[in-house]
Amino acid sequence: MEIKALKDLLPYCLENCTKKTLAVIKAEDDHTLTAVARARKEGAIEAVLIGDAPVIKNLLAQIGEKEEDYHIIDEAGEREAILKAIELVHAGEVDFLMKGLLETKNLMSAIVAKTSGMRTGRLMSKFDFVEIAQYHKLIALTDSALNTKPDVEAKKQIIQNALDVMYSVGIQKPKIAVLAASETLNQKLQESADAWKLKQMWENGEFTDCYLEGPISIDLALEKESVEIKNYQSPVGGDADMLVCPDLVSGNMMGKMMTICGGRAAGIIVGAKVPIVLMSRAAEIDDKFQSIILGAIASQKGA
Amino acid sequence: MEIKALKDLLPYCLENCTKKTLAVIKAEDDHTLTAVARARKEGAIEAVLIGDAPVIKNLLAQIGEKEEDYHIIDEAGEREAILKAIELVHAGEVDFLMKGLLETKNLMSAIVAKTSGMRTGRLMSKFDFVEIAQYHKLIALTDSALNTKPDVEAKKQIIQNALDVMYSVGIQKPKIAVLAASETLNQKLQESADAWKLKQMWENGEFTDCYLEGPISIDLALEKESVEIKNYQSPVGGDADMLVCPDLVSGNMMGKMMTICGGRAAGIIVGAKVPIVLMSRAAEIDDKFQSIILGAIASQKGA
């Protein structure tokens, strides 16, 4: 089957992946637990809940879940909960992680620490699948949350991270749009020069099993009408699978605007030893659920 | 009346403004002429059409317009057409300009030339009103098209240009969001530091008759739910009238994403001697029409 929408992730996961185990760090958050419970009941995952055990058990009861269906680990301290989760990863007892009731920066600083053993030698980056009613398939967006001003080498790794996820969900030869404000190279603008260099790398065979175009504007990447009006020639034009953002602030603004305009999103951190499900506190429960399923699929790779 | 949507611009214009005269530069474009004809028939403008006269007359006939209803000036050459339009501005015969069938960069380089007399001592910038179904009023977006990397002083002028337009459409004390990826000051990130400085300028009374907040993320600017979840305290939170973009590429990506997601837009260049209606070739006719009405209202200021 082909993944065209977020709702396709679950059947794809059930059909193609063995059941994975998720560890939730500081799990005492009702929205997070509701999303985790749904993924468990759908048969996609088992879950280890790390945090304030009495609060977690109380919340589970409130959402109609039995505590016996989960492995609950009592670590009320934030730092202890993070370290416990990392320990479980190294022991091979869990396949991926999820942020519960804690600040992203606290979690990520512990994860990126050299002593954590969570590094792979590759840059970590955020990967989002965004779904908007006006586009004919999912849009992969990267990196809108982790690397503030990636240089061209960092962007190369960000793209490679994203390609791994796209292959894991069965997308063949993804079409990558390295965004700028225009399709014309302007060496004075970093995003334009970077996009041009990445296209050269692609032409030199440094990215395989994909198409890559850049610099390219967002309308040429996503809108067939703009492609026709400008008579733009590229396999990526109007049919992009992946949008590579110039920097964090532009990706953050554009990505959030898609959800403000009614879009939905699933997001994970990739490039660490295991995927990390990481959605903002304000994200809807269904988006958190879809992110868990995406994390389960992406964690299959190392299996 | 209060302007809440693009459709409110026309009644506001008819009620509050004297009839203005628009000069269209290289008018031989059917979408442009259709939008101009609609604005004329609604009683909002008179129009001078500069360009290849036989082609213009032919196109007018095709869309059911009489050539006697327009002042047609035969200047088929692009440069000549631009210079003629500027001459009409200086002669006080036209109140605002519109780009027809020519490249934005060719038009703008002639306009910004010191010899054009079109400069006012203020920076020129793009102003857009964007309408999305998910927000309760129009969103002013600036600058997403003209200044690539404005510094803090340039951003101050961009904001002042935008405030003039907002006052001209009757918006009292607009709420300005100077965007960054987060609401926390990060001195290492230019957009964050600039936003913080602009907020300080506002606190020092350098911007009057407005609220200004920054750094602020796009979700805190537009989403009441995010404001509640984060317990964010600012009159701008969830109720912004204006989004000030960190730079051109981020504004371009975010602005176009709003229209890709079903939004509509009207846009003009402000800060020159007269407003210049400037929409991309791919813009819909209705968006061009709304831009003309916005230009007519904005040109009232100097009347």
XYZ file of C-alpha atoms in Angstrom:
606
model
C 0.000 0.000 0.000
C 0.989 3.559 -0.596
C 1.059 6.231 2.124
C -0.886 9.288 0.919
C -2.419 10.540 4.186
C -1.727 10.300 7.909
C -4.543 7.746 8.305
C -2.584 5.386 6.032
C 0.232 5.122 8.583
C -1.602 2.709 10.903
C -2.553 0.051 8.315
C 0.960 0.323 6.857
C 2.452 -0.190 10.314
C 0.241 -3.198 11.137
C 0.968 -4.789 7.772
C 4.717 -4.196 7.542
C 6.180 -3.877 11.031
C 6.668 -6.110 14.038
C 5.157 -4.711 17.216
C 7.461 -2.098 18.763
C 7.835 -0.930 22.352
C 7.596 2.755 23.186
C 8.975 4.383 26.341
C 7.179 7.568 27.375
C 9.297 9.977 29.423
C 7.299 11.776 32.147
C 4.108 10.043 31.044
C 1.806 11.840 33.500
C 0.029 13.857 30.814
C -3.520 12.950 29.850
C -3.278 13.888 26.141
C -0.091 11.869 25.768
C -1.563 8.854 27.575
C -4.749 8.996 25.489
C -2.696 8.905 22.283
C -0.472 6.091 23.622
C -3.505 4.055 24.741
C -5.055 4.351 21.292
C -1.860 3.142 19.596
C -1.663 0.194 22.013
C -5.282 -0.792 21.499
C -4.828 -0.629 17.729
C -2.110 -3.252 18.177
C 0.714 -1.060 16.928
C 2.801 -0.827 20.118
C 3.479 -1.880 23.688
C 4.222 0.950 26.088
C 6.531 1.588 29.037
C 5.362 4.593 31.049
C 8.104 6.332 33.031
C 7.205 9.034 35.541
C 5.151 9.677 38.651
C 3.526 6.227 38.951
C 0.544 7.129 41.186
C -0.395 10.003 38.886
C 0.056 7.826 35.792
C -2.155 5.067 37.271
C -4.805 7.590 38.186
C -4.817 9.074 34.678
C -4.965 5.605 33.091
C -8.057 4.808 35.199
C -9.619 8.103 34.119
C -9.257 7.240 30.436
C -10.589 3.699 31.020
C -7.255 1.880 30.722
C -6.008 -0.973 32.918
C -2.598 -0.432 34.473
C -1.740 -4.117 33.898
C -1.654 -3.409 30.172
C 1.396 -1.167 30.659
C 4.836 -1.410 32.142
C 4.928 1.487 34.609
C 8.269 2.673 36.022
C 8.148 5.051 38.976
C 10.697 7.827 38.350
C 9.083 11.116 39.311
C 12.248 13.171 38.737
C 12.630 14.551 35.224
C 16.321 13.806 34.836
C 15.935 10.322 36.331
C 13.049 9.571 33.967
C 15.129 10.604 30.951
C 18.135 8.525 32.068
C 15.901 5.509 32.720
C 14.495 5.746 29.207
C 17.987 5.937 27.697
C 19.016 2.913 29.778
C 16.063 0.947 28.376
C 17.130 1.863 24.830
C 20.663 0.570 25.452
C 19.270 -2.599 27.031
C 17.232 -3.184 23.874
C 14.011 -3.166 25.884
C 12.388 -0.278 24.039
C 12.452 0.667 20.346
C 11.596 4.348 20.476
C 10.908 7.203 22.872
C 8.247 9.839 23.412
C 8.315 13.158 25.217
C 5.648 13.497 27.919
C 5.301 16.325 30.424
C 8.676 18.023 30.098
C 10.363 20.755 28.111
C 11.765 19.755 24.730
C 15.068 21.485 25.460
C 15.559 19.522 28.690
C 14.929 16.237 26.894
C 17.072 17.080 23.890
C 20.047 18.354 25.884
C 20.156 14.994 27.708
C 19.775 13.066 24.439
C 22.491 14.923 22.517
C 25.000 14.693 25.418
C 27.951 12.538 24.297
C 27.623 10.425 27.442
C 24.068 9.417 26.553
C 25.225 7.016 23.867
C 22.208 8.151 21.837
C 24.300 9.723 19.100
C 24.932 7.891 15.866
C 27.547 10.211 14.374
C 24.802 11.773 12.346
C 23.114 15.100 13.094
C 19.723 14.814 14.791
C 16.849 16.598 13.067
C 13.097 16.986 13.172
C 10.994 15.229 10.581
C 7.311 16.089 10.124
C 4.672 14.696 7.863
C 2.088 17.405 7.233
C -1.263 16.772 5.588
C -3.230 19.613 3.994
C -6.545 19.236 2.177
C -5.217 21.127 -0.863
C -2.326 18.744 -1.660
C -2.563 15.262 -3.137
C -0.176 13.562 -0.718
C 1.724 13.962 2.519
C 4.351 16.692 2.736
C 7.566 15.858 4.587
C 8.937 18.981 6.256
C 12.453 19.250 7.648
C 13.984 20.713 9.797
C 11.546 23.066 11.506
C 12.479 22.532 15.141
C 16.025 21.431 15.987
C 18.813 22.996 13.911
C 18.582 26.788 13.845
C 20.936 27.712 10.988
C 22.161 24.501 9.351
C 24.998 24.900 6.850
C 25.042 22.959 3.617
C 26.723 19.897 5.161
C 24.156 19.874 7.982
C 21.370 20.178 5.421
C 22.802 17.163 3.630
C 22.507 15.111 6.817
C 19.023 16.485 7.517
C 17.951 15.332 4.047
C 19.551 11.912 4.568
C 17.714 11.524 7.893
C 14.442 12.383 6.182
C 15.079 10.015 3.290
C 15.481 7.155 5.772
C 12.025 7.877 7.196
C 10.465 8.159 3.758
C 11.930 4.831 2.661
C 10.685 3.272 5.931
C 7.103 4.217 4.997
C 7.562 2.850 1.503
C 7.935 6.077 -0.486
C 10.154 5.275 -3.484
C 12.373 7.946 -5.028
C 11.007 10.900 -3.031
C 10.950 14.278 -4.731
C 12.904 16.769 -2.633
C 12.401 20.551 -2.875
C 15.201 22.606 -1.301
C 13.315 25.835 -0.674
C 14.228 29.438 -1.350
C 12.104 32.446 -2.278
C 12.768 31.960 -5.988
C 13.989 29.369 -8.474
C 16.821 31.636 -9.612
C 20.219 31.234 -7.951
C 21.193 34.282 -5.901
C 24.666 33.745 -4.454
C 24.131 36.585 -1.976
C 21.326 34.665 -0.279
C 22.509 31.730 1.833
C 19.360 29.646 1.301
C 19.670 30.038 -2.457
C 23.383 29.219 -2.581
C 22.903 26.209 -0.266
C 20.061 24.877 -2.397
C 22.184 25.186 -5.506
C 25.069 23.296 -3.847
C 22.740 20.533 -2.703
C 21.427 20.172 -6.243
C 25.024 19.844 -7.445
C 25.666 17.157 -4.835
C 22.595 15.321 -6.069
C 23.786 15.589 -9.666
C 27.120 14.154 -8.509
C 25.318 11.141 -7.064
C 25.714 12.076 -3.394
C 21.995 11.439 -2.814
C 20.646 8.222 -4.297
C 17.082 7.023 -4.863
C 15.523 10.461 -4.940
C 14.985 13.520 -7.098
C 16.276 16.804 -5.730
C 15.521 20.313 -6.935
C 16.745 23.652 -5.683
C 16.577 26.535 -5.306
C 12.819 26.274 -5.733
C 9.970 28.384 -4.351
C 7.163 26.834 -2.315
C 4.562 27.486 -5.007
C 6.633 25.761 -7.686
C 7.170 22.860 -5.274
C 3.485 22.340 -4.511
C 1.308 24.031 -7.127
C 0.822 22.561 -10.585
C -0.777 25.844 -11.816
C 2.341 27.845 -10.921
C 4.498 25.243 -12.655
C 2.400 25.611 -15.815
C 2.285 29.411 -15.749
C 6.056 29.621 -15.327
C 6.654 26.643 -17.666
C 8.924 25.206 -14.983
C 10.726 21.988 -15.909
C 11.554 19.601 -13.056
C 10.148 16.303 -11.809
C 9.800 17.965 -8.397
C 7.640 20.870 -9.720
C 4.111 20.695 -8.301
C 4.731 17.202 -6.933
C 7.238 17.557 -4.079
C 7.301 14.901 -1.343
C 9.782 16.732 0.871
C 10.354 20.408 1.679
C 13.821 21.262 2.976
C 13.626 24.514 4.947
C 16.295 27.232 4.682
C 16.506 27.506 8.473
C 14.505 26.877 11.615
C 12.541 30.122 11.752
C 11.249 29.835 8.185
C 10.370 26.168 8.676
C 8.709 26.878 11.996
C 6.565 29.672 10.532
C 5.602 27.766 7.401
C 4.972 24.459 9.171
C 2.819 26.012 11.876
C 0.923 28.013 9.255
C -0.071 24.752 7.581
C -1.620 23.473 10.811
C -3.178 26.886 11.597
C -4.814 26.647 8.150
C -6.381 23.306 9.058
C -3.526 20.917 8.295
C -2.522 17.965 10.470
C 0.962 16.813 11.386
C 2.993 13.915 12.748
C 6.538 14.548 13.913
C 9.582 12.709 15.202
C 13.237 13.391 15.901
C 15.504 11.293 13.691
C 19.247 10.732 13.594
C 19.503 9.472 17.192
C 19.882 5.791 18.112
C 16.074 5.488 18.110
C 13.296 7.810 16.921
C 11.864 10.226 19.472
C 8.205 11.192 19.243
C 8.088 14.904 19.884
C 5.026 17.057 19.376
C 4.298 20.381 21.025
C 2.116 20.379 24.133
C -0.567 22.145 22.148
C -0.753 19.432 19.455
C -4.020 17.560 19.102
C -4.367 14.001 20.421
C -4.804 12.577 16.941
C -1.578 14.248 15.780
C 0.202 12.681 18.764
C -1.270 9.297 17.874
C -0.112 9.594 14.258
C 3.341 10.623 15.490
C 3.542 7.468 17.615
C 2.660 5.306 14.618
C 5.274 7.134 12.519
C 7.831 6.547 15.277
C 6.954 2.841 15.374
C 7.448 2.508 11.625
C 10.676 4.528 11.612
C 12.090 2.409 14.462
C 11.670 -0.700 12.285
C 14.721 0.242 10.275
C 17.187 -0.793 12.961
C 15.310 -4.001 13.752
C -17.678 49.953 8.922
C -14.929 47.627 9.991
C -12.703 45.713 7.575
C -12.671 42.017 8.536
C -12.395 40.349 5.120
C -11.190 41.212 1.623
C -14.785 41.628 0.436
C -15.161 44.531 2.904
C -12.557 46.586 1.024
C -14.877 47.611 -1.824
C -17.758 49.013 0.299
C -15.190 50.738 2.515
C -13.569 52.297 -0.563
C -16.882 53.460 -2.060
C -17.996 54.924 1.248
C -14.792 56.640 2.344
C -12.684 57.497 -0.692
C -12.946 59.807 -3.656
C -12.594 58.017 -6.996
C -8.929 57.388 -7.792
C -7.154 56.936 -11.117
C -4.985 53.884 -11.705
C -2.258 53.637 -14.345
C -1.544 50.094 -15.528
C 1.966 49.565 -16.873
C 2.076 47.155 -19.846
C -1.654 46.570 -19.589
C -1.858 43.965 -22.378
C -2.643 41.084 -19.997
C -6.149 39.644 -19.921
C -6.229 38.760 -16.195
C -5.025 42.235 -15.266
C -7.547 43.934 -17.571
C -10.397 41.787 -16.246
C -9.567 42.828 -12.673
C -9.197 46.502 -13.684
C -12.497 46.434 -15.593
C -14.295 45.028 -12.562
C -12.893 47.753 -10.292
C -13.938 50.419 -12.803
C -17.455 49.042 -13.195
C -17.844 48.901 -9.413
C -17.185 52.641 -9.435
C -13.968 52.450 -7.445
C -11.500 53.722 -10.064
C -10.818 55.250 -13.454
C -8.031 53.583 -15.420
C -5.212 54.660 -17.718
C -3.901 51.703 -19.728
C -0.316 52.066 -20.924
C 1.140 49.546 -23.358
C 0.602 48.055 -26.792
C -2.620 49.902 -27.696
C -3.913 47.590 -30.476
C -3.452 44.539 -28.238
C -5.085 46.330 -25.281
C -8.075 47.360 -27.411
C -8.462 43.831 -28.710
C -8.370 42.368 -25.182
C -10.891 44.953 -23.930
C -13.285 43.945 -26.697
C -12.793 40.268 -25.780
C -13.843 40.904 -22.178
C -16.815 43.023 -23.275
C -15.379 46.428 -22.415
C -15.612 49.619 -24.489
C -12.287 51.308 -25.205
C -13.953 54.739 -24.715
C -14.264 53.941 -21.006
C -10.469 53.958 -20.645
C -7.605 56.299 -21.354
C -5.277 54.212 -23.517
C -1.687 55.334 -24.074
C 0.276 53.564 -26.782
C 3.751 52.806 -25.407
C 4.636 49.280 -26.458
C 8.173 49.442 -25.070
C 8.525 48.296 -21.470
C 10.871 51.040 -20.334
C 8.839 53.717 -22.120
C 5.638 52.452 -20.508
C 7.199 52.612 -17.033
C 8.554 56.138 -17.605
C 5.196 57.303 -18.947
C 3.454 56.024 -15.821
C 5.952 57.811 -13.565
C 5.432 61.002 -15.596
C 1.665 60.746 -15.020
C 2.248 60.364 -11.265
C 4.364 63.520 -11.180
C 1.763 65.378 -13.263
C -0.851 64.407 -10.677
C -2.907 62.634 -13.334
C -2.862 59.211 -11.708
C -3.076 58.233 -8.031
C -1.544 54.776 -8.076
C 0.144 52.251 -10.357
C -0.254 48.602 -11.286
C 2.135 46.110 -12.785
C 0.874 44.476 -15.964
C 2.803 42.185 -18.286
C 6.380 42.772 -17.112
C 8.856 41.430 -14.613
C 8.606 42.796 -11.075
C 12.354 43.399 -10.948
C 12.290 45.530 -14.123
C 9.471 47.654 -12.746
C 10.966 48.014 -9.281
C 14.461 48.900 -10.465
C 12.969 51.796 -12.468
C 10.820 52.878 -9.506
C 13.621 52.835 -6.902
C 16.056 54.720 -9.189
C 16.825 58.097 -7.602
C 16.033 59.848 -10.891
C 12.475 58.489 -10.869
C 11.357 60.899 -8.176
C 9.237 58.056 -6.784
C 11.208 57.813 -3.551
C 9.884 59.444 -0.405
C 12.942 59.012 1.805
C 11.283 55.964 3.276
C 12.098 52.347 2.429
C 9.679 50.701 -0.003
C 8.107 47.461 1.176
C 5.448 44.951 0.275
C 2.210 44.933 2.209
C -0.250 42.045 1.899
C -3.632 41.439 3.415
C -4.177 37.681 3.666
C -7.515 36.100 4.474
C -7.730 32.542 5.793
C -10.942 30.769 6.805
C -9.461 29.820 10.191
C -8.802 33.363 11.450
C -11.357 35.926 12.579
C -9.970 38.885 10.626
C -7.546 39.900 7.912
C -3.846 39.263 8.475
C -1.427 41.971 7.339
C 1.854 40.388 6.231
C 5.047 42.356 5.671
C 7.575 42.235 4.038
C 7.443 39.029 2.007
C 8.665 40.258 -1.363
C 10.967 43.283 -1.490
C 13.599 43.526 1.270
C 15.624 40.340 1.557
C 17.363 40.767 4.921
C 16.061 43.970 6.552
C 17.956 45.127 9.632
C 16.136 46.481 12.652
C 15.985 50.043 11.294
C 14.599 48.766 7.984
C 12.043 46.688 9.878
C 10.976 49.819 11.731
C 10.245 51.537 8.403
C 8.499 48.431 7.058
C 6.218 48.464 10.111
C 5.559 52.206 9.713
C 4.643 51.682 6.035
C 2.235 48.924 7.040
C 0.693 50.997 9.823
C -0.141 53.731 7.295
C -2.068 51.204 5.191
C -3.892 49.813 8.212
C -4.955 53.263 9.350
C -6.107 54.031 5.793
C -8.547 51.087 5.967
C -9.774 52.216 9.370
C -8.015 49.689 11.627
C -7.442 51.426 14.977
C -4.474 50.470 17.158
C -3.359 47.431 15.143
C -1.775 44.535 17.032
C 1.670 43.846 15.599
C 3.450 40.496 16.005
C 7.182 40.598 15.237
C 7.756 36.940 14.450
C 10.454 34.529 15.586
C 10.364 30.781 16.230
C 9.753 31.294 19.945
C 8.641 33.920 22.447
C 11.927 33.684 24.340
C 14.697 36.134 23.444
C 17.702 34.407 21.874
C 20.415 36.993 21.207
C 22.209 34.565 18.885
C 19.276 34.590 16.481
C 18.920 37.801 14.471
C 15.138 37.576 14.137
C 14.782 37.172 17.888
C 17.154 40.022 18.781
C 15.523 42.320 16.196
C 12.061 41.569 17.539
C 13.209 42.345 21.059
C 14.717 45.675 19.947
C 11.517 46.624 18.115
C 9.511 45.865 21.249
C 11.834 48.170 23.173
C 11.339 50.901 20.578
C 7.585 50.472 20.971
C 7.885 50.693 24.765
C 9.877 53.907 24.257
C 7.022 55.380 22.230
C 8.687 55.124 18.812
C 5.555 53.479 17.389
C 2.284 55.158 18.292
C -1.329 53.991 17.968
C -0.524 50.291 17.955
C 0.389 47.357 20.166
C 3.629 45.576 19.357
C 4.840 42.216 20.621
C 8.044 40.348 19.926
C 9.690 37.958 19.737
C 6.514 35.928 19.304
C 5.853 32.646 17.485
C 3.207 32.385 14.780
C 0.968 30.125 16.860
C 0.963 32.543 19.800
C 0.217 35.370 17.361
C -2.790 33.675 15.761
C -4.062 30.841 17.950
C -6.072 31.488 21.094
C -5.658 27.826 22.187
C -1.857 28.098 22.137
C -2.088 31.350 24.126
C -4.198 29.586 26.760
C -2.041 26.453 26.931
C 1.111 28.542 27.373
C -0.691 31.117 29.582
C 0.811 33.816 27.373
C 0.099 37.395 28.441
C -0.014 40.003 25.656
C -2.787 41.945 23.885
C -1.322 40.627 20.614
C -1.574 36.941 21.635
C -4.111 35.079 19.472
C -5.391 38.366 18.018
C -2.586 39.771 15.814
C -3.497 42.135 12.970
C 0.001 42.289 11.499
C 2.783 39.739 11.094
C 6.266 41.184 10.675
C 8.458 38.594 8.952
C 12.078 37.957 10.002
C 13.246 38.141 6.388
C 12.022 37.707 2.834
C 12.428 33.939 2.509
C 10.462 33.137 5.672
C 7.733 35.624 4.741
C 7.593 34.313 1.198
C 7.257 30.685 2.352
C 4.673 31.430 5.046
C 2.642 33.844 2.940
C 2.477 31.540 -0.054
C 1.599 28.611 2.223
C -1.478 30.526 3.393
C -2.704 30.884 -0.179
C -1.729 27.287 -1.043
C -3.909 26.258 1.921
C -6.898 28.087 0.449
C -6.253 31.631 1.650
C -6.699 34.750 -0.487
C -4.470 37.804 -0.682
C -4.306 41.438 -1.777
C -0.915 43.094 -2.074
C 0.649 46.471 -2.792
C 4.057 48.133 -2.617
C 4.074 50.986 -0.122
C 6.635 53.642 0.769
C 6.889 55.060 -2.770
C 5.228 58.312 -3.851
C 2.088 56.319 -4.713
C 1.021 52.725 -3.999
C 1.904 50.130 -6.613
C -0.406 47.161 -7.130
C 1.828 44.170 -7.523
C 0.591 40.587 -7.556
C 2.355 37.627 -9.096
C 1.351 36.584 -12.583
C -0.155 33.433 -11.114
C -2.498 35.292 -8.732
C -6.214 34.853 -9.256
C -8.277 37.605 -10.869
C -10.229 38.227 -7.676
C -6.987 38.700 -5.716
C -5.864 41.232 -8.338
C -9.198 43.015 -8.040
C -8.921 43.201 -4.248
C -5.357 44.497 -4.609
C -6.590 47.305 -6.861
C -9.221 48.305 -4.288
C -6.586 48.217 -1.543
C -4.313 50.410 -3.695
C -7.153 52.878 -4.265
C -7.804 53.149 -0.530
C -4.111 53.435 0.342
C -3.624 56.168 -2.275
C -6.271 58.272 -0.478
C -3.754 59.154 2.206
C -1.915 61.642 0.021
C -5.106 63.191 -1.348
